[in-house]
XYZ file of C-alpha atoms in Angstrom:
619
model
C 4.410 7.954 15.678
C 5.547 7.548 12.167
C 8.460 9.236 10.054
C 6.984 10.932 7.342
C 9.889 9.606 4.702
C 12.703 7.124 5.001
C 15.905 7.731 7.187
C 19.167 6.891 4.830
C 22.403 6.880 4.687
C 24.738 6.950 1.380
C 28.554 6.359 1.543
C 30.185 7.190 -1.846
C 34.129 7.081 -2.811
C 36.101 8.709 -4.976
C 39.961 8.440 -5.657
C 42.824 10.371 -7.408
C 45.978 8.707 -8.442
C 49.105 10.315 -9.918
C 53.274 9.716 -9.773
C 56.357 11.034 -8.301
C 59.920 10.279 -9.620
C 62.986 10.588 -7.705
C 67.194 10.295 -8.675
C 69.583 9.147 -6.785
C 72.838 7.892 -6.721
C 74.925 5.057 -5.125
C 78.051 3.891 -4.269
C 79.270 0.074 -4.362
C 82.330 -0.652 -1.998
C 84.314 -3.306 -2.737
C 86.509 -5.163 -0.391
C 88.360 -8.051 0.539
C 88.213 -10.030 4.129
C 91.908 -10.823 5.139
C 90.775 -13.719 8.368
C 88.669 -15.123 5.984
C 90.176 -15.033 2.720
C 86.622 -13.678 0.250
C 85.907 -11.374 -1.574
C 82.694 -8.934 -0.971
C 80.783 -5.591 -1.469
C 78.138 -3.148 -0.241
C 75.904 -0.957 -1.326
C 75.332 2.291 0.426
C 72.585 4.952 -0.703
C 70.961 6.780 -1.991
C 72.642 10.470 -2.448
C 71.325 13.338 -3.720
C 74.628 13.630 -6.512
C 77.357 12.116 -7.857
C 80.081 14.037 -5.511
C 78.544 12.874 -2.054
C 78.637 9.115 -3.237
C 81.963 9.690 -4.361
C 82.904 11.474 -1.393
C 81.428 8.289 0.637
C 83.885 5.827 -1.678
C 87.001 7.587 -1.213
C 86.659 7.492 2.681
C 86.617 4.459 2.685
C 89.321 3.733 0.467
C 91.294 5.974 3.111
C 90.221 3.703 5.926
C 93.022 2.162 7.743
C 91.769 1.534 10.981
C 89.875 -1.477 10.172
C 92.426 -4.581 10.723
C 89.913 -7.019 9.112
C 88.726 -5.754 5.322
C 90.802 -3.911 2.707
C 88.712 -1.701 0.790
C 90.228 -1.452 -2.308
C 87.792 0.130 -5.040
C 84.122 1.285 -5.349
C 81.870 2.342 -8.239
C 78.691 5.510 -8.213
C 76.008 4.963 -10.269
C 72.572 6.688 -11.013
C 68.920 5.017 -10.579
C 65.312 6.900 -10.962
C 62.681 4.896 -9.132
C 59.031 5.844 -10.059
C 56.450 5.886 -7.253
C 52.246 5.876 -7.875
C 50.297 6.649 -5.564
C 46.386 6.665 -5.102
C 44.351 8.414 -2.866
C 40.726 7.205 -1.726
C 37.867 9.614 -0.376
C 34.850 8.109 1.667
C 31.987 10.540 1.709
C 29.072 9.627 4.160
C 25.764 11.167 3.657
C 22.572 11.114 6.009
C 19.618 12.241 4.764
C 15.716 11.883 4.816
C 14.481 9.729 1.510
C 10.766 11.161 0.490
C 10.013 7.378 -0.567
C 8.040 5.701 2.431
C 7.401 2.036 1.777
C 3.598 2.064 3.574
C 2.763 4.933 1.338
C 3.987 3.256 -2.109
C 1.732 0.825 -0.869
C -1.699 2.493 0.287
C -0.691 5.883 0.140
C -3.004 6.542 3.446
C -1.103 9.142 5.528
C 2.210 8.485 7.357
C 2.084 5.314 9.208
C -1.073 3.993 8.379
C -1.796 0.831 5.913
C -4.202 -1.070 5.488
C -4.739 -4.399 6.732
C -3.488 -6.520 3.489
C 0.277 -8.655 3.262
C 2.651 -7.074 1.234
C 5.915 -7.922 0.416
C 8.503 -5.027 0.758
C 11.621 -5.281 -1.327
C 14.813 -3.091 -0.683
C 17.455 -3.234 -3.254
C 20.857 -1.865 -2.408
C 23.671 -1.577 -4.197
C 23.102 -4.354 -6.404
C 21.780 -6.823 -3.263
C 17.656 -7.458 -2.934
C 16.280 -7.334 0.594
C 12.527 -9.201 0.685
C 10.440 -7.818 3.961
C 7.414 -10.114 4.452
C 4.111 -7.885 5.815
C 1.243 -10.555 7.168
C -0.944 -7.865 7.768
C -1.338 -7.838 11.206
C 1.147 -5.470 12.059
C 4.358 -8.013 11.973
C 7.321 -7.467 9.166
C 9.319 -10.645 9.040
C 12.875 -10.596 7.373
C 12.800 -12.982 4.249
C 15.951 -15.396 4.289
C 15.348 -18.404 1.629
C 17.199 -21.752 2.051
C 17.373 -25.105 0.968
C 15.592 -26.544 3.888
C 12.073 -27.885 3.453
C 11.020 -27.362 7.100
C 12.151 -23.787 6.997
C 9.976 -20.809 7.109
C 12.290 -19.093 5.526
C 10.894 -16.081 7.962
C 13.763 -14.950 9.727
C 12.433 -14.753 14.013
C 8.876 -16.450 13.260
C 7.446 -18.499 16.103
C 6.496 -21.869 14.664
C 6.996 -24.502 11.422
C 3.146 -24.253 10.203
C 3.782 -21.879 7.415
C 6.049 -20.792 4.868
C 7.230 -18.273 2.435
C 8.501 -19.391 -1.103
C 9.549 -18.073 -4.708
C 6.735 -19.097 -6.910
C 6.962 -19.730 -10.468
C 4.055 -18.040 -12.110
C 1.248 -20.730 -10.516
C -1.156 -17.880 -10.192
C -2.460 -14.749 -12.459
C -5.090 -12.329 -11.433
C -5.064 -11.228 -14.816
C -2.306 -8.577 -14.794
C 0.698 -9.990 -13.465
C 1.876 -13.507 -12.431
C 2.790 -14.421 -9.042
C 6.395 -14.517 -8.343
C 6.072 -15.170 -4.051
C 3.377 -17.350 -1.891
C 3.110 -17.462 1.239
C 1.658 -20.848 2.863
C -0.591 -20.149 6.177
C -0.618 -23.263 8.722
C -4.275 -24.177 7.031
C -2.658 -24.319 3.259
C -4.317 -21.139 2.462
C -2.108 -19.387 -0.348
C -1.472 -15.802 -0.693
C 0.264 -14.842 -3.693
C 2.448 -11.679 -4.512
C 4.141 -10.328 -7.846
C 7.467 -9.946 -8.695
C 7.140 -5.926 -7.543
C 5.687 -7.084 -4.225
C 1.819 -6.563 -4.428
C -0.649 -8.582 -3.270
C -2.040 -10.451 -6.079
C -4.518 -13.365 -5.016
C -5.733 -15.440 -1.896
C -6.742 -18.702 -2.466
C -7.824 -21.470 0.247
C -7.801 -25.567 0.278
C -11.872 -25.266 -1.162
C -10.904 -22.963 -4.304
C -12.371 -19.722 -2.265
C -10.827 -17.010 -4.355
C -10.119 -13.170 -3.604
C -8.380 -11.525 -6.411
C -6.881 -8.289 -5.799
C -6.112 -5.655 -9.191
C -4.107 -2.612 -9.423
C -3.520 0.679 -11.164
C -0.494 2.701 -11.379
C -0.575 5.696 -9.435
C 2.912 8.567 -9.305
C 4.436 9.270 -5.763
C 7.119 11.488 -5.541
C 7.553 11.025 -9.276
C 8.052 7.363 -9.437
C 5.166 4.762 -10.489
C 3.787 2.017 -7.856
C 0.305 -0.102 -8.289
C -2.434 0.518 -5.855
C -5.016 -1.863 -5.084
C -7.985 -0.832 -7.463
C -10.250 -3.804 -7.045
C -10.837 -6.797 -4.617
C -13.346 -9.333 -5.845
C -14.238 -12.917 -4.394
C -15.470 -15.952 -5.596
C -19.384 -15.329 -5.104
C -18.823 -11.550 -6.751
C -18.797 -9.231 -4.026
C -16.247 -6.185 -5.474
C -14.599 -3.706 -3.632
C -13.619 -0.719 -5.954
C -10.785 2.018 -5.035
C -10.910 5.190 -6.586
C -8.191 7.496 -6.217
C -7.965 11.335 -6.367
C -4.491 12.758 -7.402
C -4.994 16.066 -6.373
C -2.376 16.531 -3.375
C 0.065 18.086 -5.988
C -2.242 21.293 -6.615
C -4.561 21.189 -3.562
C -4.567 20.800 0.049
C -6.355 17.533 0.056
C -7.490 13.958 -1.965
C -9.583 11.062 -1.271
C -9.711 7.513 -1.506
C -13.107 5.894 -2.476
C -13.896 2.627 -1.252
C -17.265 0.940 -2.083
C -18.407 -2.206 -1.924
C -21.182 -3.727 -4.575
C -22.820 -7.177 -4.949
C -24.106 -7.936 -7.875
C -27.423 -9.090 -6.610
C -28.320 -6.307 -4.850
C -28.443 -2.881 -5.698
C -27.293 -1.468 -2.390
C -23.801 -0.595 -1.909
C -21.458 0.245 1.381
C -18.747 3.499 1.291
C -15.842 4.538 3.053
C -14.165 7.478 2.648
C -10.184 8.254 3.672
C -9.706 12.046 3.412
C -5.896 12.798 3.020
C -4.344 16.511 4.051
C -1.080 17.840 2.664
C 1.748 18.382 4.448
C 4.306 20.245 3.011
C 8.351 19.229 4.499
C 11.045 21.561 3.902
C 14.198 20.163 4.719
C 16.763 22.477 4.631
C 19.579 20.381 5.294
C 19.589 18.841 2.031
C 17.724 21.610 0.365
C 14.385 19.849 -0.437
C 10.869 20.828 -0.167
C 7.992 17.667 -1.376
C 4.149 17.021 -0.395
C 3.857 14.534 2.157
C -0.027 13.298 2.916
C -1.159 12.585 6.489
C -4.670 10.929 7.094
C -7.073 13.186 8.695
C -10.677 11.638 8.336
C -12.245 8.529 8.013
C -16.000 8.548 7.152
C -18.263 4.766 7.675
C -20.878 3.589 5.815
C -23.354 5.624 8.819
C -21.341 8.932 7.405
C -20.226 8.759 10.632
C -16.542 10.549 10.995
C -13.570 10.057 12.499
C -11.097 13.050 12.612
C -7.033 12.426 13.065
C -4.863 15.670 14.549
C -0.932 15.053 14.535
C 1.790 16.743 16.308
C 4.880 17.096 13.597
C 8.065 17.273 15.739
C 11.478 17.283 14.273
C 14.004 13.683 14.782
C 17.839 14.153 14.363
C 19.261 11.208 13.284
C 22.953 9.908 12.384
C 24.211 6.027 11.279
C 27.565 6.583 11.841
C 27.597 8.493 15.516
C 25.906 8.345 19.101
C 26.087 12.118 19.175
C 23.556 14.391 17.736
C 23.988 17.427 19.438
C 25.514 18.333 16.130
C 23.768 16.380 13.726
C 22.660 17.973 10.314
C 20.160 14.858 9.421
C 16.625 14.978 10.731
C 13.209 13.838 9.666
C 9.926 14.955 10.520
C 7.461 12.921 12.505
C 3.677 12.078 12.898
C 2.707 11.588 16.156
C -1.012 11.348 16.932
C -2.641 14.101 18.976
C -5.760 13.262 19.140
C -8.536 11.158 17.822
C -11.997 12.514 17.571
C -14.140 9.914 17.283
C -18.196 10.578 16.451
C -19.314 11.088 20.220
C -15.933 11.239 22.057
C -12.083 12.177 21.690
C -8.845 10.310 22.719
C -5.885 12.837 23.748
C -2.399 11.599 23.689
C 0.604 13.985 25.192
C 4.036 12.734 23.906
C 7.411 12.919 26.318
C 10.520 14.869 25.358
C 12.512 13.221 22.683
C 14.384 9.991 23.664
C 17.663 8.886 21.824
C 17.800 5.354 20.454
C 20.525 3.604 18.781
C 20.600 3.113 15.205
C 22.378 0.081 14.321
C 25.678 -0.273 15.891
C 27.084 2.957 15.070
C 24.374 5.423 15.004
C 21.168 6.995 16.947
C 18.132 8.305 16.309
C 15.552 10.851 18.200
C 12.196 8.850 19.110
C 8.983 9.901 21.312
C 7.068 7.955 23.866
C 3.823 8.601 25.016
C 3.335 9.840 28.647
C -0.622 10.379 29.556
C -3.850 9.454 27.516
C -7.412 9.865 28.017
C -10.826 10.448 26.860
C -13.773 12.772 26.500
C -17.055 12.970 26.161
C -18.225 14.339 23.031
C -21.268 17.290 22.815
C -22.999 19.534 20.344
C -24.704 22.374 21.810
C -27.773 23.533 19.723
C -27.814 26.917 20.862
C -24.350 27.583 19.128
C -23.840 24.482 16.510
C -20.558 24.371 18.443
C -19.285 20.609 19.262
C -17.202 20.498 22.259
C -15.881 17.874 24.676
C -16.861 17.621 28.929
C -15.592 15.459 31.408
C -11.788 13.485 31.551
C -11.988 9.362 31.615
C -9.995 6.277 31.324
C -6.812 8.403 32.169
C -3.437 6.645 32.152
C -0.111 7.735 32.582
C 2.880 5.631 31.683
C 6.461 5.173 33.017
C 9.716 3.679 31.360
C 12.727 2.469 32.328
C 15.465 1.717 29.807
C 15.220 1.630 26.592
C 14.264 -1.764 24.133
C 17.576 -1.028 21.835
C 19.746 -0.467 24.840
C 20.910 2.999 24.205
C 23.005 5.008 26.160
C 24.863 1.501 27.874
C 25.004 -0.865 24.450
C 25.495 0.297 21.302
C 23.192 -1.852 19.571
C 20.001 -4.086 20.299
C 21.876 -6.884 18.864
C 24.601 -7.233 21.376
C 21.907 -6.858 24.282
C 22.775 -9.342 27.597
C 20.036 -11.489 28.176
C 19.893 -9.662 31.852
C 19.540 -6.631 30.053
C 15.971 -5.393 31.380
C 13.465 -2.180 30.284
C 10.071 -2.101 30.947
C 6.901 0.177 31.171
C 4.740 0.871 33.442
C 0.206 2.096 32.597
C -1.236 3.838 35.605
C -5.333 4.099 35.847
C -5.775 7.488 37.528
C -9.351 6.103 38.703
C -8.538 3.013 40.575
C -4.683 3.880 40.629
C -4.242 0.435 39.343
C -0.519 -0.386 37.836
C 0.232 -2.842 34.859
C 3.597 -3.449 34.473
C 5.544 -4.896 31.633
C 8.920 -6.319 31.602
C 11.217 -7.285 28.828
C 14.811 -9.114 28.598
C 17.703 -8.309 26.697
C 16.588 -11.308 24.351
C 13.116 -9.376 24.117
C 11.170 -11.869 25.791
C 8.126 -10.792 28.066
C 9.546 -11.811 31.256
C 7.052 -10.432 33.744
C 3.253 -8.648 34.363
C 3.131 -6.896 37.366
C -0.544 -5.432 38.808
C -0.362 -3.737 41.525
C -3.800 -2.730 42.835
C -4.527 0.928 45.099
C -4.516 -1.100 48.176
C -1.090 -2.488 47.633
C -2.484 -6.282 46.573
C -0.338 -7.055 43.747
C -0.112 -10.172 41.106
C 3.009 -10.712 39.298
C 3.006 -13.505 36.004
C 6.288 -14.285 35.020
C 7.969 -16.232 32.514
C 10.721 -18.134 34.140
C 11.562 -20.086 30.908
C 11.085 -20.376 27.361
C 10.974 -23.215 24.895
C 14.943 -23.947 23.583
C 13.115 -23.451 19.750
C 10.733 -20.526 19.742
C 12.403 -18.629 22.017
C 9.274 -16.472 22.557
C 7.013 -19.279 23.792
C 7.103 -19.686 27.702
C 7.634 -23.197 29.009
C 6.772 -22.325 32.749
C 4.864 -19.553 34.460
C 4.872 -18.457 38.105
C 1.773 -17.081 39.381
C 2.219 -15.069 42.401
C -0.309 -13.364 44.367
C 1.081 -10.996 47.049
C -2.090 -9.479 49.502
C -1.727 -6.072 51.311
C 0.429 -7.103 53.598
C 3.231 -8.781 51.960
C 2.189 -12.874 52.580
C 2.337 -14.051 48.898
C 0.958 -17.599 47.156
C 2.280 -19.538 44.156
C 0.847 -21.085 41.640
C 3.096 -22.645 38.311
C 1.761 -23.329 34.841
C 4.243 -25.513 32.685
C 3.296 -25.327 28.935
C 5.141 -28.179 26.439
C 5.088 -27.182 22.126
C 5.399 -29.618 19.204
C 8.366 -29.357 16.768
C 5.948 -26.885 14.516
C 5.604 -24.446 17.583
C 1.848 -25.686 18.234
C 0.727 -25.990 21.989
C 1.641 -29.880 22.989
C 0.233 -29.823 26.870
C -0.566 -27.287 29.242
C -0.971 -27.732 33.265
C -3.415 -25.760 35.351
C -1.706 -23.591 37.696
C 0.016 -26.084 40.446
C 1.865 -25.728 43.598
C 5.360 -26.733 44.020
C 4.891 -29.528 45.378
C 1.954 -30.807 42.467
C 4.548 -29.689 39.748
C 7.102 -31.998 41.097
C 5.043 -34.614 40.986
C 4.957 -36.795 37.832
C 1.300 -38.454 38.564
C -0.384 -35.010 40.436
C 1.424 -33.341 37.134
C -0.253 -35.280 34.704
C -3.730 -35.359 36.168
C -3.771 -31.728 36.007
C -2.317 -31.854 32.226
C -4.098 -30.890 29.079
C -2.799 -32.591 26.048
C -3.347 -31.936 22.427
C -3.024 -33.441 19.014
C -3.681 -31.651 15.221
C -3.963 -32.654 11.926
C -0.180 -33.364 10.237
C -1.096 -30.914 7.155
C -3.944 -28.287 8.517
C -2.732 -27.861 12.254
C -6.004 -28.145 13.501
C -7.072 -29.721 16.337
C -7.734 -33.624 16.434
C -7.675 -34.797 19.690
C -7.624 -33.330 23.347
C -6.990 -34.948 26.634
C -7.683 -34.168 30.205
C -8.571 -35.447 33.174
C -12.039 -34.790 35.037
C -10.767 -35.828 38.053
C -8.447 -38.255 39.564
C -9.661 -41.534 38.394
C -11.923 -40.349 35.275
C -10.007 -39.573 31.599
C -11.794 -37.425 28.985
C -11.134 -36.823 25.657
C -12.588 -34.887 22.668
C -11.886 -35.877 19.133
C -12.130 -35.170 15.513
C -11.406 -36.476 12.119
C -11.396 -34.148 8.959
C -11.756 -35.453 5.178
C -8.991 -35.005 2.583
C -9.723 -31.408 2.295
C -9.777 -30.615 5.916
C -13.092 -30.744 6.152
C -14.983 -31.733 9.780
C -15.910 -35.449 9.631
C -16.707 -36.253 13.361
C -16.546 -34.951 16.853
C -17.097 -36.876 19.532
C -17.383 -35.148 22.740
C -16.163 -36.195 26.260
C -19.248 -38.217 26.901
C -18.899 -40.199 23.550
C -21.567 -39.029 21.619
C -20.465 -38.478 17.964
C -21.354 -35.763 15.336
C -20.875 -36.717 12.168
C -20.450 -34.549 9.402
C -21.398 -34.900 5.503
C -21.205 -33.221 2.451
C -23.257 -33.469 -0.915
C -23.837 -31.841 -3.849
C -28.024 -31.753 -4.369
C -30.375 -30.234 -6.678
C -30.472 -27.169 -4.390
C -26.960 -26.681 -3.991
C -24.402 -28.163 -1.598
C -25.464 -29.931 1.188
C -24.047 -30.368 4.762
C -25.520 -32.902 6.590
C -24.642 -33.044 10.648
C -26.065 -35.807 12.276
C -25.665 -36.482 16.298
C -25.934 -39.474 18.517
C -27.774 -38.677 21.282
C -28.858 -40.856 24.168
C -31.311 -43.903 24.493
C -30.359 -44.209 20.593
C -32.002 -40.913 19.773
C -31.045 -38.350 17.020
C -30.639 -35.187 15.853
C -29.898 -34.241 12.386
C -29.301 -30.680 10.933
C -29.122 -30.269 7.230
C -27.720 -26.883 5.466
C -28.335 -26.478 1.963
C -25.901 -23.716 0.328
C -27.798 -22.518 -2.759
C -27.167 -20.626 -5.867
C -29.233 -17.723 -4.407
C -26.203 -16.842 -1.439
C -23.766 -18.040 -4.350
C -22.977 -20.951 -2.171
C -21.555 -19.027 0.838
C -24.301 -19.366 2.881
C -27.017 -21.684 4.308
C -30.633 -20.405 1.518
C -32.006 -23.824 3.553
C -31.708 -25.140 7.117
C -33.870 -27.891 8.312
C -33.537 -29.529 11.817
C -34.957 -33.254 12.775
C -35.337 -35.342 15.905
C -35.621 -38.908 15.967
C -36.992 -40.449 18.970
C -35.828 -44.097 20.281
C -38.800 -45.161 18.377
C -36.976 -43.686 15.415
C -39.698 -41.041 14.423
């Protein structure tokens, strides 16, 4: 499901200020303390006029019952005190925002994107918000700092990469780059100042440059990916339509093109209008879902949504009253060229929304699939059969609601899960999570009542999402159960250090079972790749495979667990360049492989490939 729009909030304030004057009047008493000889006074107040303070002064010039003071004169007099005061109105507004970042992006159809980082910045009153997209489905929170080890990825699982301001280092011709982002290989991806992805470049020089053009959503200008072109000239071109404003429907063009050949490859994304109405705040705007995609083959896929209605509040629990709501995309059903995919959504679910609000959210309950036919007699395509059913189960909810307010304050103990049922083999998965969100447990639970439950029994004390030991347990049909322990060690980058096969108790505690049954592995200091693993064959014979990589991380040699070594070298020849992998075999024999990358494959791939074998004779 996706919102179609943004779910805001605005508080605004306002304030009136204006002054009151009030006169009074007071009396001063003066009087004279007989025990201890002084002099002294009082002020008493205020009165509403002259005659009452008066009044007050003379009665106590008539006092004789106290033994202790005289009161012998007094004297009224007037004051006007001025009082301001200022009153302060909070107004708090929620409301759906038309904007959706995804579509200022690729401008597919609610929720989709394609599969390229972004960077997503929020600004708010006067305060910038950077959202890091790696294009795999992940948003990272963007938190810079002075540390050079940092990230600077708030909640990312390792040291091996890194997000940084960038100073202009890189232009695809439009814009400069104002943010990189460093993978764990040095590979660079570079963004502009408004976000966009801009340029990838690797440790070789391997280029892919990415333009733009400025398209209007909503009103507002954003740049679209128009062009993606690498270093041996391939280009992808995006055309747009911008036709959702006066028809029903638009494309986006994608074709690919290589200069030496003629031939080209298409895809077409066919967008269909939606139209929202939101009465609550008295809007109405064109909103674009995604309802074909068409391959190279012309083959099609079609998307059908469901478009139900989410109440949603950020400053109560309660929204049995609430005058906010967004609309939804929920995917239907998928047909695909020779079968469909049906998905039936639960009743709404209520979720919190930060600490002091809650939102309306749906879960799916049952999918399966179809078989796809066209019947020639009518030209009718219809769908047979039911297959790869599942039905799914939850219990609590992942942000706590209706026991915490928010998933932030979640108890580690804190526990929701679901639960996929095959209707076939009645086979159940079942996932568990902990208040921290860690994947604590996989239960499978077969028709026969043979189950196998993995869980996580403890995680490293840096990357809280990396399990340090793992019970296997496999329970048979009638209850007797067997387990089996897997304890898993990470560097200080959050790369895999050593890794046991699955022990008993009794191997795990151990030391010298434990590390006979221990993997152990090393990687290269700047390209975290793999230099070295260890393991042992059995209990008296070590083996180890290595490598060794040149400057540029290229591979130098690999020596396998026997000790024959690979070696690995690279040339630049009349034909192109040259990779030259040579291997030691046995009795002194050899094998050599040489791949020539020529102008004709614009050095990306082998144009020549030529194999030899030496015998111990050396012929």
């Amino acid at each position: 499901q996706a919102d179609i729009g943004t779910k805001r909030v605005q508080v605004t304030s306002s304030s009136s200020s204006w002054t009151e004057t009030y006169s009074t009047y007071y009396v001063v008493i003066d009087a004279y303390n007989i025990s201890q000889g002084n002099y002294w006074n009082k002020t008493l107040g205020p009165y509403s006029s002259s005659s009452q303070a008066a009044a007050i002064g003379e009665s106590y010039l008539d006092d004789t019952q106290d033994p202790n003071n005289i009161y012998y004169d007094y004297t009224v007099y007037y004051n006007t005190q001025v009082i301001y005061y200022t009153q302060y109105t909070v107004t708090t507004q929620n409301y759906p925002d038309p904007y959706s970042y995804l579509r200022s992006r690729y401008d597919l159809g609610a929720g989709w994107s394609l599969a390229f980082p972004s960077v997503q910045i929020e600004n708010h009153s006067g305060t910038q918000n950077l959202f890091f997209h790696d294009g795999t489905g992940a948003v990272y929170r963007v938190r810079m700092g002075t540390d050079p080890d940092n990230t600077n990825l708030e909640n990312y699982q390792g040291k091996d990469v890194k997000f940084m301001d960038d100073n202009g280092t890189y232009s695809n011709g439009q814009v400069v780059s104002r943010y990189v982002f460093i993978s764990s290989d040095q590979r660079k991806t570079y963004f502009a100042a408004d976000g966009r992805l801009i340029g990838i470049k690797d440790r070789f020089g391997n280029e892919i440059k990415f333009n733009h053009i400025n398209r209007l959503i909503h009103g507002v200008s954003y740049p679209f990916i128009s062009q993606i072109t690498d270093s041996i000239g391939r280009i992808i071109q995006f055309t747009y339509e911008n036709t959702i404003n006066q028809s029903t429907s638009e494309n986006i063009f994608i074709t690919v093109t290589h200069p030496s050949n003629s031939d080209n490859l298409s895809i077409t994304y066919n967008k269909q209008r939606l139209v929202v109405n939101r009465i609550d705040v008295g809007q109405t705007w064109y909103d674009v879902r995604l309802y074909s995609v068409t391959d190279p083959e012309n083959n099609q896929t079609v998307y059908n949504y469901e478009f139900p209605e989410s109440r949603f509040m950020y400053t109560t629990k309660n929204l049995s009253n609430s005058p906010a709501y967004n609309t939804l995309a929920w995917l239907k059903d998928v047909w695909y060229p020779h079968s469909r995919s049906t998905y039936i959504q639960d009743s709404p679910v209520t979720r919190n929304l930060g600490p002091e609000g809650a939102y309306q959210g749906y879960r799916v309950l049952t999918r399966y699939d179809q078989e796809r036919r066209y019947n020639p007699g009518t030209g009718q395509v219809y769908v047979t059969g039911e297959f790869n059913r599942i039905g799914y189960q939850y219990v609590n909810d992942y942000t706590g609601y209706p026991n915490y307010s928010s998933d932030d304050i979640l108890p580690e103990n804190f526990q929701y899960s679901s639960e996929a049922t095959a209707a076939s083999t009645g086979l159940k998965t079942k996932t568990v999570y902990n208040g921290k969100k860690q994947q604590i447990q996989t239960e499978i639970t077969a028709n026969n009542g043979e189950k196998k439950i993995i869980t996580n029994q403890s995680f490293d004390a840096n990357y809280k999402f990396k399990p340090t030991r793992i019970e296997l347990a496999d329970y048979a049909s009638g209850g007797a159960s067997n387990q089996l322990y897997i304890d898993q060690t990470y560097n200080e980058w959050g790369g895999l250090s050593s890794k046991t096969k699955a022990l008993t108790p009794a191997q795990l505690n151990n030391p010298s079972v434990k590390s006979l049954h221990t993997t152990s592995y090393q990687y290269h200091p700047t390209y975290k790749i793999l230099t070295q693993k260890s393991w042992y064959q059995n209990n008296s014979t070590p083996l180890t495979e290595t490598y060794t990589y040149d400057d540029l991380g290229r591979i130098l040699t690999a020596t396998n667990p026997k000790g024959e070594i690979s070696n690995y070298a690279y040339n630049n020849v009349a034909g192109g360049q040259q990779t030259t992998i040579t291997k030691n075999l046995e009795n002194s024999k050899i094998a050599k492989t040489i791949l020539i990358y020529g102008s004709g494959a614009q050095y990306a791939y082998p144009t020549t490939i030529k194999e030899y074998y030496t015998n111990s004779n050396g012929r």
